[in-house]
């Protein structure tokens, strides 16, 4: 485990302990144990990329080794993003009726949890401002941090809404699916919280005004879209052992990049196959869609998209006037380019 990651997990323990002793609520032994188990199950279990990238980005922006205090605060902000992610995923899994997440059962599938998970999601969300208040109140950028987290949460929830209303049972209509719709869902549902938020946190810590960095936001949103296209691709073509979950985009009638591309390039006969089989839970229907994806060489189409996106992103990054900001953006891109999980 990297030094930053072990430090990050140490800070997680500190924050957890503060929350379990929050003076605003009188915990009983049962409630304290419940929250602790819920946190351990949902917050630190992922790759922690979003959170760790706050620390990396802040270090690159400062252009020097960070003090212990700076590392601690950057970890706290990174963990607030992991808390936000945990909140989204706990609720998202209920909405999607998912089975596994990060290689284990979804939280609401755990015996005795069930729909208590919905309230756990609300608790996770409400712990974020508690953490921010404990560690950033009095900092000149405190209000900007609160605004940032609130705005990004609103954008993400709105992206989730477009995603959900596009896949309403009984209104399944593939003709609605297009690249602009896919892009809109992804921009709001994924790109802002996974890409813009960690860098925006680092910029605020470095004393920057976010209004001066709209071009950075635009590049990060593009990167987020590229990341989600990879996710859509891996949902179908990735190895479940490697990605930690079994993809269900086809069964779930998701507006995935693969279906949008397939509809764009298929002939009338193939379109009938897609309309007849997409969004059905029967493995035979899913297999027909996957076979058609192979016939259309969507793997090849994806590889071409990947290299084009990479070139475009690199040239946008290199056009940025600040070398430190360039380094932050390149480090992000390096982490996701050609990923397998």
Short mmCIF file of N, CA and C in Angstrom, two decimals, residues 11-190:
data_model
loop_
_atom_site.label_atom_id
_atom_site.label_comp_id
_atom_site.label_asym_id
_atom_site.label_seq_id
_atom_site.Cartn_x
_atom_site.Cartn_y
_atom_site.Cartn_z
N UNK A 11 -6.40 8.73 8.56
CA UNK A 11 -7.26 9.90 8.72
C UNK A 11 -8.73 9.46 8.73
N UNK A 12 -9.05 8.44 7.93
CA UNK A 12 -10.42 7.89 7.95
C UNK A 12 -10.79 7.48 9.38
N UNK A 13 -9.87 6.80 10.06
CA UNK A 13 -10.14 6.35 11.44
C UNK A 13 -10.37 7.53 12.38
N UNK A 14 -9.60 8.59 12.18
CA UNK A 14 -9.77 9.80 13.01
C UNK A 14 -11.16 10.40 12.79
N UNK A 15 -11.55 10.55 11.52
CA UNK A 15 -12.85 11.15 11.20
C UNK A 15 -13.99 10.28 11.72
N UNK A 16 -13.83 8.97 11.56
CA UNK A 16 -14.87 8.05 12.03
C UNK A 16 -15.06 8.22 13.54
N UNK A 17 -13.97 8.28 14.25
CA UNK A 17 -14.02 8.41 15.71
C UNK A 17 -14.68 9.74 16.10
N UNK A 18 -14.37 10.82 15.39
CA UNK A 18 -15.02 12.11 15.67
C UNK A 18 -16.54 12.02 15.46
N UNK A 19 -16.93 11.38 14.35
CA UNK A 19 -18.36 11.28 14.03
C UNK A 19 -19.11 10.40 15.03
N UNK A 20 -18.43 9.36 15.51
CA UNK A 20 -19.08 8.45 16.47
C UNK A 20 -19.18 9.08 17.86
N UNK A 21 -18.53 10.23 18.01
CA UNK A 21 -18.62 10.97 19.27
C UNK A 21 -19.13 12.39 19.02
N UNK A 22 -19.92 12.56 17.97
CA UNK A 22 -20.44 13.88 17.62
C UNK A 22 -21.35 14.38 18.74
N UNK A 23 -21.03 15.55 19.31
CA UNK A 23 -21.82 16.04 20.45
C UNK A 23 -23.27 16.38 20.09
N UNK A 24 -23.57 16.50 18.79
CA UNK A 24 -24.94 16.87 18.39
C UNK A 24 -25.94 15.72 18.56
N UNK A 25 -25.43 14.50 18.77
CA UNK A 25 -26.32 13.35 18.93
C UNK A 25 -25.85 12.46 20.07
N UNK A 26 -26.78 12.02 20.91
CA UNK A 26 -26.41 11.11 22.00
C UNK A 26 -26.49 9.67 21.50
N UNK A 27 -25.35 9.11 21.19
CA UNK A 27 -25.31 7.73 20.69
C UNK A 27 -25.60 6.74 21.81
N UNK A 28 -26.28 5.65 21.47
CA UNK A 28 -26.35 4.48 22.35
C UNK A 28 -25.31 3.51 21.82
N UNK A 29 -25.00 2.46 22.57
CA UNK A 29 -24.03 1.48 22.07
C UNK A 29 -24.49 0.89 20.73
N UNK A 30 -25.79 0.58 20.64
CA UNK A 30 -26.32 -0.02 19.41
C UNK A 30 -26.16 0.91 18.21
N UNK A 31 -26.54 2.18 18.41
CA UNK A 31 -26.48 3.10 17.26
C UNK A 31 -25.04 3.39 16.86
N UNK A 32 -24.16 3.48 17.84
CA UNK A 32 -22.75 3.71 17.53
C UNK A 32 -22.16 2.54 16.76
N UNK A 33 -22.49 1.33 17.19
CA UNK A 33 -22.00 0.12 16.48
C UNK A 33 -22.55 0.06 15.07
N UNK A 34 -23.83 0.43 14.91
CA UNK A 34 -24.46 0.40 13.58
C UNK A 34 -23.73 1.35 12.62
N UNK A 35 -23.53 2.58 13.09
CA UNK A 35 -22.89 3.59 12.22
C UNK A 35 -21.46 3.18 11.90
N UNK A 36 -20.76 2.65 12.90
CA UNK A 36 -19.37 2.24 12.64
C UNK A 36 -19.31 1.14 11.60
N UNK A 37 -20.19 0.14 11.73
CA UNK A 37 -20.20 -0.96 10.78
C UNK A 37 -20.59 -0.46 9.37
N UNK A 38 -21.56 0.45 9.34
CA UNK A 38 -22.03 1.01 8.08
C UNK A 38 -20.91 1.80 7.39
N UNK A 39 -20.17 2.58 8.17
CA UNK A 39 -19.06 3.36 7.61
C UNK A 39 -17.97 2.44 7.08
N UNK A 40 -17.55 1.47 7.90
CA UNK A 40 -16.48 0.56 7.48
C UNK A 40 -16.85 -0.23 6.23
N UNK A 41 -18.13 -0.52 6.08
CA UNK A 41 -18.58 -1.32 4.93
C UNK A 41 -18.61 -0.48 3.65
N UNK A 42 -18.94 0.82 3.79
CA UNK A 42 -19.23 1.62 2.60
C UNK A 42 -18.22 2.70 2.22
N UNK A 43 -17.49 3.23 3.20
CA UNK A 43 -16.62 4.37 2.86
C UNK A 43 -15.23 3.96 2.34
N UNK A 44 -14.46 3.14 3.11
CA UNK A 44 -13.07 2.93 2.67
C UNK A 44 -12.85 1.79 1.68
N UNK A 45 -13.91 1.13 1.22
CA UNK A 45 -13.74 -0.11 0.48
C UNK A 45 -13.30 -0.03 -0.97
N UNK A 46 -13.43 1.15 -1.59
CA UNK A 46 -13.15 1.23 -3.03
C UNK A 46 -11.68 1.45 -3.34
N UNK A 47 -11.44 1.93 -4.55
CA UNK A 47 -10.05 2.19 -4.98
C UNK A 47 -9.53 3.48 -4.34
N UNK A 48 -10.46 4.32 -3.85
CA UNK A 48 -10.14 5.60 -3.19
C UNK A 48 -9.48 6.62 -4.12
N UNK A 49 -9.61 6.39 -5.43
CA UNK A 49 -8.96 7.28 -6.40
C UNK A 49 -9.38 8.74 -6.26
N UNK A 50 -10.68 8.96 -6.08
CA UNK A 50 -11.17 10.34 -6.00
C UNK A 50 -10.55 11.06 -4.81
N UNK A 51 -10.57 10.38 -3.67
CA UNK A 51 -10.04 11.00 -2.46
C UNK A 51 -8.55 11.22 -2.50
N UNK A 52 -7.83 10.19 -2.93
CA UNK A 52 -6.36 10.29 -2.97
C UNK A 52 -5.92 11.37 -3.96
N UNK A 53 -6.72 11.60 -5.00
CA UNK A 53 -6.28 12.58 -5.99
C UNK A 53 -6.35 14.01 -5.46
N UNK A 54 -7.10 14.25 -4.37
CA UNK A 54 -7.05 15.58 -3.75
C UNK A 54 -5.64 15.82 -3.20
N UNK A 55 -5.10 14.81 -2.53
CA UNK A 55 -3.75 14.92 -1.94
C UNK A 55 -2.72 15.11 -3.04
N UNK A 56 -2.77 14.24 -4.06
CA UNK A 56 -1.81 14.34 -5.18
C UNK A 56 -1.90 15.70 -5.87
N UNK A 57 -3.14 16.15 -6.12
CA UNK A 57 -3.34 17.41 -6.84
C UNK A 57 -2.81 18.59 -6.03
N UNK A 58 -3.10 18.58 -4.74
CA UNK A 58 -2.65 19.68 -3.88
C UNK A 58 -1.13 19.74 -3.84
N UNK A 59 -0.50 18.57 -3.76
CA UNK A 59 0.97 18.51 -3.74
C UNK A 59 1.54 19.08 -5.05
N UNK A 60 0.94 18.71 -6.17
CA UNK A 60 1.42 19.21 -7.47
C UNK A 60 1.19 20.71 -7.60
N UNK A 61 0.08 21.21 -7.07
CA UNK A 61 -0.19 22.65 -7.14
C UNK A 61 0.79 23.44 -6.27
N UNK A 62 1.16 22.87 -5.13
CA UNK A 62 2.11 23.55 -4.23
C UNK A 62 3.55 23.43 -4.75
N UNK A 63 3.79 22.38 -5.52
CA UNK A 63 5.13 22.18 -6.10
C UNK A 63 6.21 21.89 -5.07
N UNK A 64 5.82 21.29 -3.95
CA UNK A 64 6.79 20.98 -2.88
C UNK A 64 6.22 19.88 -2.01
N UNK A 65 7.05 19.38 -1.08
CA UNK A 65 6.54 18.42 -0.09
C UNK A 65 5.54 19.14 0.81
N UNK A 66 4.50 18.45 1.21
CA UNK A 66 3.49 19.07 2.07
C UNK A 66 3.86 18.86 3.54
N UNK A 67 3.42 19.79 4.39
CA UNK A 67 3.60 19.60 5.83
C UNK A 67 2.60 18.53 6.30
N UNK A 68 2.83 17.99 7.49
CA UNK A 68 1.91 16.97 8.02
C UNK A 68 0.49 17.50 8.11
N UNK A 69 0.38 18.76 8.52
CA UNK A 69 -0.93 19.39 8.66
C UNK A 69 -1.64 19.51 7.31
N UNK A 70 -0.88 19.89 6.28
CA UNK A 70 -1.45 20.02 4.93
C UNK A 70 -1.89 18.66 4.39
N UNK A 71 -1.08 17.63 4.63
CA UNK A 71 -1.45 16.28 4.19
C UNK A 71 -2.74 15.86 4.89
N UNK A 72 -2.80 16.13 6.19
CA UNK A 72 -3.99 15.75 6.96
C UNK A 72 -5.25 16.41 6.38
N UNK A 73 -5.18 17.73 6.15
CA UNK A 73 -6.36 18.45 5.64
C UNK A 73 -6.74 18.00 4.23
N UNK A 74 -5.73 17.73 3.40
CA UNK A 74 -6.02 17.25 2.04
C UNK A 74 -6.68 15.87 2.11
N UNK A 75 -6.23 15.04 3.04
CA UNK A 75 -6.87 13.73 3.26
C UNK A 75 -8.31 13.90 3.73
N UNK A 76 -8.55 14.86 4.61
CA UNK A 76 -9.91 15.10 5.10
C UNK A 76 -10.83 15.45 3.94
N UNK A 77 -10.38 16.35 3.07
CA UNK A 77 -11.21 16.73 1.91
C UNK A 77 -11.41 15.55 0.97
N UNK A 78 -10.34 14.79 0.76
CA UNK A 78 -10.44 13.60 -0.08
C UNK A 78 -11.45 12.62 0.49
N UNK A 79 -11.44 12.48 1.81
CA UNK A 79 -12.38 11.56 2.46
C UNK A 79 -13.82 12.08 2.37
N UNK A 80 -14.00 13.40 2.38
CA UNK A 80 -15.35 13.93 2.17
C UNK A 80 -15.89 13.50 0.81
N UNK A 81 -15.02 13.43 -0.19
CA UNK A 81 -15.46 12.94 -1.51
C UNK A 81 -15.79 11.46 -1.44
N UNK A 82 -15.01 10.69 -0.70
CA UNK A 82 -15.31 9.26 -0.54
C UNK A 82 -16.62 9.07 0.22
N UNK A 83 -16.91 9.96 1.17
CA UNK A 83 -18.19 9.92 1.91
C UNK A 83 -19.34 10.20 0.94
N UNK A 84 -19.13 11.19 0.07
CA UNK A 84 -20.15 11.55 -0.93
C UNK A 84 -20.39 10.37 -1.86
N UNK A 85 -19.30 9.76 -2.28
CA UNK A 85 -19.38 8.58 -3.16
C UNK A 85 -20.13 7.44 -2.47
N UNK A 86 -19.84 7.21 -1.19
CA UNK A 86 -20.51 6.13 -0.45
C UNK A 86 -22.02 6.40 -0.39
N UNK A 87 -22.37 7.65 -0.13
CA UNK A 87 -23.79 8.04 -0.07
C UNK A 87 -24.48 7.78 -1.40
N UNK A 88 -23.84 8.20 -2.50
CA UNK A 88 -24.43 7.97 -3.82
C UNK A 88 -24.59 6.47 -4.10
N UNK A 89 -23.54 5.70 -3.80
CA UNK A 89 -23.56 4.28 -4.15
C UNK A 89 -24.57 3.47 -3.34
N UNK A 90 -24.66 3.79 -2.05
CA UNK A 90 -25.63 3.07 -1.20
C UNK A 90 -27.04 3.26 -1.77
N UNK A 91 -27.38 4.51 -2.13
CA UNK A 91 -28.72 4.79 -2.65
C UNK A 91 -28.88 4.30 -4.09
N UNK A 92 -27.84 4.46 -4.89
CA UNK A 92 -27.85 4.04 -6.29
C UNK A 92 -28.11 2.53 -6.40
N UNK A 93 -27.47 1.77 -5.52
CA UNK A 93 -27.65 0.30 -5.54
C UNK A 93 -29.09 -0.09 -5.22
N UNK A 94 -29.73 0.66 -4.31
CA UNK A 94 -31.14 0.38 -4.02
C UNK A 94 -31.98 0.69 -5.27
N UNK A 95 -31.74 1.86 -5.87
CA UNK A 95 -32.52 2.27 -7.04
C UNK A 95 -32.36 1.30 -8.21
N UNK A 96 -31.14 0.81 -8.39
CA UNK A 96 -30.87 -0.10 -9.51
C UNK A 96 -31.15 -1.56 -9.16
N UNK A 97 -31.51 -1.81 -7.90
CA UNK A 97 -31.73 -3.18 -7.43
C UNK A 97 -30.50 -4.06 -7.71
N UNK A 98 -29.31 -3.48 -7.48
CA UNK A 98 -28.05 -4.19 -7.75
C UNK A 98 -27.80 -5.29 -6.72
N UNK A 99 -26.86 -6.15 -7.04
CA UNK A 99 -26.53 -7.26 -6.13
C UNK A 99 -25.15 -7.10 -5.50
N UNK A 100 -24.15 -6.73 -6.32
CA UNK A 100 -22.80 -6.63 -5.77
C UNK A 100 -22.21 -5.25 -6.04
N UNK A 101 -21.29 -4.88 -5.18
CA UNK A 101 -20.58 -3.61 -5.29
C UNK A 101 -19.22 -3.84 -4.68
N UNK A 102 -18.15 -3.50 -5.43
CA UNK A 102 -16.78 -3.68 -4.93
C UNK A 102 -16.53 -5.11 -4.46
N UNK A 103 -17.10 -6.07 -5.20
CA UNK A 103 -16.84 -7.48 -4.91
C UNK A 103 -17.53 -8.04 -3.68
N UNK A 104 -18.48 -7.30 -3.09
CA UNK A 104 -19.24 -7.83 -1.95
C UNK A 104 -20.71 -7.44 -2.13
N UNK A 105 -21.63 -8.03 -1.34
CA UNK A 105 -23.05 -7.66 -1.52
C UNK A 105 -23.26 -6.16 -1.28
N UNK A 106 -24.18 -5.55 -2.05
CA UNK A 106 -24.55 -4.16 -1.80
C UNK A 106 -25.00 -4.04 -0.34
N UNK A 107 -24.81 -2.87 0.25
CA UNK A 107 -25.14 -2.67 1.67
C UNK A 107 -26.59 -3.08 1.98
N UNK A 108 -27.54 -2.69 1.13
CA UNK A 108 -28.94 -3.02 1.44
C UNK A 108 -29.25 -4.51 1.31
N UNK A 109 -28.34 -5.26 0.70
CA UNK A 109 -28.51 -6.72 0.58
C UNK A 109 -27.95 -7.45 1.80
N UNK A 110 -27.24 -6.74 2.66
CA UNK A 110 -26.68 -7.37 3.86
C UNK A 110 -27.82 -7.73 4.81
N UNK A 111 -27.82 -8.95 5.39
CA UNK A 111 -28.91 -9.35 6.30
C UNK A 111 -29.16 -8.30 7.38
N UNK A 112 -30.43 -8.03 7.63
CA UNK A 112 -30.89 -7.07 8.65
C UNK A 112 -30.70 -5.60 8.25
N UNK A 113 -30.08 -5.33 7.10
CA UNK A 113 -29.94 -3.92 6.69
C UNK A 113 -31.16 -3.50 5.87
N UNK A 114 -31.35 -4.10 4.71
CA UNK A 114 -32.52 -3.78 3.89
C UNK A 114 -32.69 -2.30 3.67
N UNK A 115 -33.93 -1.80 3.89
CA UNK A 115 -34.22 -0.39 3.59
C UNK A 115 -33.68 0.59 4.63
N UNK A 116 -33.10 0.08 5.71
CA UNK A 116 -32.40 0.99 6.64
C UNK A 116 -31.27 1.68 5.87
N UNK A 117 -30.81 1.01 4.81
CA UNK A 117 -29.74 1.58 3.97
C UNK A 117 -30.13 2.94 3.40
N UNK A 118 -31.42 3.17 3.16
CA UNK A 118 -31.85 4.47 2.62
C UNK A 118 -31.52 5.57 3.64
N UNK A 119 -31.83 5.32 4.91
CA UNK A 119 -31.50 6.30 5.94
C UNK A 119 -29.98 6.39 6.16
N UNK A 120 -29.30 5.26 6.02
CA UNK A 120 -27.83 5.29 6.14
C UNK A 120 -27.23 6.22 5.08
N UNK A 121 -27.82 6.19 3.88
CA UNK A 121 -27.37 7.11 2.83
C UNK A 121 -27.53 8.55 3.26
N UNK A 122 -28.67 8.87 3.86
CA UNK A 122 -28.94 10.23 4.35
C UNK A 122 -27.92 10.60 5.44
N UNK A 123 -27.61 9.66 6.31
CA UNK A 123 -26.62 9.92 7.36
C UNK A 123 -25.24 10.19 6.75
N UNK A 124 -24.83 9.36 5.80
CA UNK A 124 -23.54 9.57 5.14
C UNK A 124 -23.46 10.99 4.56
N UNK A 125 -24.53 11.40 3.89
CA UNK A 125 -24.55 12.72 3.28
C UNK A 125 -24.42 13.83 4.33
N UNK A 126 -25.09 13.61 5.47
CA UNK A 126 -25.07 14.63 6.52
C UNK A 126 -23.79 14.66 7.34
N UNK A 127 -23.00 13.61 7.22
CA UNK A 127 -21.72 13.61 7.93
C UNK A 127 -20.70 14.51 7.23
N UNK A 128 -20.90 14.77 5.95
CA UNK A 128 -19.93 15.60 5.21
C UNK A 128 -19.82 17.01 5.78
N UNK A 129 -20.95 17.74 5.95
CA UNK A 129 -20.80 19.07 6.56
C UNK A 129 -20.31 19.03 8.01
N UNK A 130 -20.55 17.94 8.72
CA UNK A 130 -20.01 17.82 10.08
C UNK A 130 -18.47 17.79 10.02
N UNK A 131 -17.95 16.98 9.09
CA UNK A 131 -16.49 16.87 8.92
C UNK A 131 -15.90 18.22 8.51
N UNK A 132 -16.55 18.86 7.52
CA UNK A 132 -16.04 20.15 7.03
C UNK A 132 -16.03 21.19 8.15
N UNK A 133 -17.08 21.20 8.96
CA UNK A 133 -17.16 22.16 10.06
C UNK A 133 -16.03 21.90 11.07
N UNK A 134 -15.81 20.63 11.40
CA UNK A 134 -14.76 20.29 12.38
C UNK A 134 -13.37 20.73 11.95
N UNK A 135 -13.11 20.68 10.64
CA UNK A 135 -11.72 20.87 10.20
C UNK A 135 -11.46 22.13 9.37
N UNK A 136 -12.50 22.76 8.85
CA UNK A 136 -12.26 23.90 7.95
C UNK A 136 -12.94 25.19 8.39
N UNK A 137 -13.78 25.13 9.44
CA UNK A 137 -14.43 26.37 9.88
C UNK A 137 -13.34 27.34 10.30
N UNK A 138 -13.41 28.56 9.82
CA UNK A 138 -12.36 29.53 10.14
C UNK A 138 -11.36 29.68 9.01
N UNK A 139 -11.33 28.72 8.07
CA UNK A 139 -10.45 28.87 6.90
C UNK A 139 -11.13 29.83 5.93
N UNK A 140 -10.34 30.64 5.20
CA UNK A 140 -10.96 31.62 4.30
C UNK A 140 -11.82 30.99 3.19
N UNK A 141 -11.54 29.73 2.88
CA UNK A 141 -12.28 29.08 1.78
C UNK A 141 -13.39 28.14 2.28
N UNK A 142 -13.74 28.25 3.57
CA UNK A 142 -14.74 27.33 4.16
C UNK A 142 -16.10 27.40 3.43
N UNK A 143 -16.59 28.61 3.22
CA UNK A 143 -17.89 28.77 2.56
C UNK A 143 -17.82 28.25 1.12
N UNK A 144 -16.70 28.50 0.45
CA UNK A 144 -16.53 28.01 -0.93
C UNK A 144 -16.57 26.48 -0.98
N UNK A 145 -15.99 25.84 0.03
CA UNK A 145 -16.03 24.37 0.11
C UNK A 145 -17.47 23.87 0.25
N UNK A 146 -18.22 24.50 1.16
CA UNK A 146 -19.62 24.11 1.36
C UNK A 146 -20.41 24.29 0.07
N UNK A 147 -20.23 25.43 -0.58
CA UNK A 147 -20.92 25.70 -1.85
C UNK A 147 -20.56 24.67 -2.89
N UNK A 148 -19.27 24.34 -2.96
CA UNK A 148 -18.78 23.37 -3.95
C UNK A 148 -19.44 22.01 -3.74
N UNK A 149 -19.40 21.50 -2.51
CA UNK A 149 -19.99 20.19 -2.24
C UNK A 149 -21.51 20.20 -2.52
N UNK A 150 -22.18 21.29 -2.13
CA UNK A 150 -23.62 21.37 -2.36
C UNK A 150 -23.94 21.39 -3.86
N UNK A 151 -23.18 22.17 -4.61
CA UNK A 151 -23.45 22.28 -6.04
C UNK A 151 -23.19 20.96 -6.75
N UNK A 152 -22.08 20.32 -6.41
CA UNK A 152 -21.74 19.06 -7.07
C UNK A 152 -22.75 17.96 -6.72
N UNK A 153 -23.21 17.97 -5.47
CA UNK A 153 -24.23 16.99 -5.09
C UNK A 153 -25.50 17.20 -5.90
N UNK A 154 -25.91 18.46 -6.06
CA UNK A 154 -27.10 18.78 -6.84
C UNK A 154 -26.94 18.33 -8.30
N UNK A 155 -25.76 18.60 -8.87
CA UNK A 155 -25.51 18.20 -10.26
C UNK A 155 -25.57 16.68 -10.41
N UNK A 156 -24.99 15.97 -9.44
CA UNK A 156 -24.95 14.50 -9.50
C UNK A 156 -26.35 13.91 -9.37
N UNK A 157 -27.13 14.42 -8.41
CA UNK A 157 -28.49 13.92 -8.21
C UNK A 157 -29.34 14.20 -9.46
N UNK A 158 -29.11 15.34 -10.10
CA UNK A 158 -29.86 15.68 -11.31
C UNK A 158 -29.47 14.77 -12.47
N UNK A 159 -28.18 14.43 -12.54
CA UNK A 159 -27.73 13.48 -13.56
C UNK A 159 -28.34 12.11 -13.34
N UNK A 160 -28.42 11.70 -12.07
CA UNK A 160 -29.04 10.42 -11.71
C UNK A 160 -30.52 10.44 -12.11
N UNK A 161 -31.18 11.60 -11.91
CA UNK A 161 -32.59 11.71 -12.29
C UNK A 161 -32.78 11.50 -13.80
N UNK A 162 -31.96 12.17 -14.62
CA UNK A 162 -32.09 11.98 -16.08
C UNK A 162 -31.89 10.51 -16.42
N UNK A 163 -30.92 9.89 -15.77
CA UNK A 163 -30.64 8.47 -16.01
C UNK A 163 -31.86 7.61 -15.66
N UNK A 164 -32.45 7.88 -14.50
CA UNK A 164 -33.59 7.07 -14.03
C UNK A 164 -34.85 7.28 -14.87
N UNK A 165 -35.15 8.54 -15.23
CA UNK A 165 -36.39 8.77 -15.98
C UNK A 165 -36.28 8.31 -17.43
N UNK A 166 -35.04 8.12 -17.88
CA UNK A 166 -34.84 7.60 -19.24
C UNK A 166 -35.12 6.10 -19.28
N UNK A 167 -35.06 5.45 -18.13
CA UNK A 167 -35.21 3.98 -18.11
C UNK A 167 -36.46 3.53 -17.35
N UNK A 168 -37.51 4.39 -17.35
CA UNK A 168 -38.74 4.03 -16.63
C UNK A 168 -39.36 2.77 -17.23
N UNK A 169 -39.73 1.84 -16.34
CA UNK A 169 -40.40 0.59 -16.76
C UNK A 169 -41.65 0.94 -17.58
N UNK A 170 -41.88 0.21 -18.65
CA UNK A 170 -43.08 0.43 -19.45
C UNK A 170 -42.93 1.57 -20.44
N UNK A 171 -41.82 2.31 -20.33
CA UNK A 171 -41.58 3.39 -21.30
C UNK A 171 -40.24 3.19 -21.97
N UNK A 172 -39.85 1.94 -22.10
CA UNK A 172 -38.53 1.66 -22.67
C UNK A 172 -38.55 1.94 -24.18
N UNK A 173 -37.84 2.95 -24.59
CA UNK A 173 -37.84 3.34 -25.99
C UNK A 173 -36.41 3.66 -26.44
N UNK A 174 -35.83 2.74 -27.16
CA UNK A 174 -34.44 2.91 -27.60
C UNK A 174 -34.26 4.11 -28.51
N UNK A 175 -35.34 4.55 -29.16
CA UNK A 175 -35.18 5.67 -30.11
C UNK A 175 -34.80 6.97 -29.39
N UNK A 176 -35.00 7.02 -28.05
CA UNK A 176 -34.60 8.21 -27.28
C UNK A 176 -33.09 8.28 -27.10
N UNK A 177 -32.42 7.13 -27.22
CA UNK A 177 -31.00 7.06 -26.88
C UNK A 177 -30.11 7.65 -27.97
N UNK A 178 -29.27 8.60 -27.55
CA UNK A 178 -28.38 9.26 -28.50
C UNK A 178 -27.11 9.67 -27.76
N UNK A 179 -26.08 10.04 -28.52
CA UNK A 179 -24.82 10.49 -27.88
C UNK A 179 -25.04 11.74 -27.02
N UNK A 180 -25.82 12.74 -27.49
CA UNK A 180 -26.02 13.91 -26.62
C UNK A 180 -26.69 13.57 -25.29
N UNK A 181 -27.67 12.65 -25.30
CA UNK A 181 -28.31 12.25 -24.03
C UNK A 181 -27.30 11.53 -23.14
N UNK A 182 -26.53 10.61 -23.73
CA UNK A 182 -25.52 9.87 -22.97
C UNK A 182 -24.55 10.84 -22.31
N UNK A 183 -24.11 11.82 -23.09
CA UNK A 183 -23.15 12.80 -22.64
C UNK A 183 -23.71 13.63 -21.48
N UNK A 184 -24.98 14.01 -21.60
CA UNK A 184 -25.63 14.82 -20.57
C UNK A 184 -25.72 14.05 -19.25
N UNK A 185 -26.13 12.80 -19.34
CA UNK A 185 -26.24 11.97 -18.13
C UNK A 185 -24.87 11.87 -17.46
N UNK A 186 -23.87 11.56 -18.26
CA UNK A 186 -22.53 11.32 -17.73
C UNK A 186 -21.91 12.58 -17.13
N UNK A 187 -22.09 13.69 -17.85
CA UNK A 187 -21.52 14.95 -17.37
C UNK A 187 -22.02 15.25 -15.96
N UNK A 188 -23.33 15.12 -15.76
CA UNK A 188 -23.89 15.47 -14.46
C UNK A 188 -23.75 14.35 -13.43
N UNK A 189 -23.97 13.11 -13.86
CA UNK A 189 -23.99 12.01 -12.90
C UNK A 189 -22.59 11.60 -12.42
N UNK A 190 -21.60 11.77 -13.26
CA UNK A 190 -20.26 11.26 -12.93
C UNK A 190 -19.15 12.30 -12.96
#
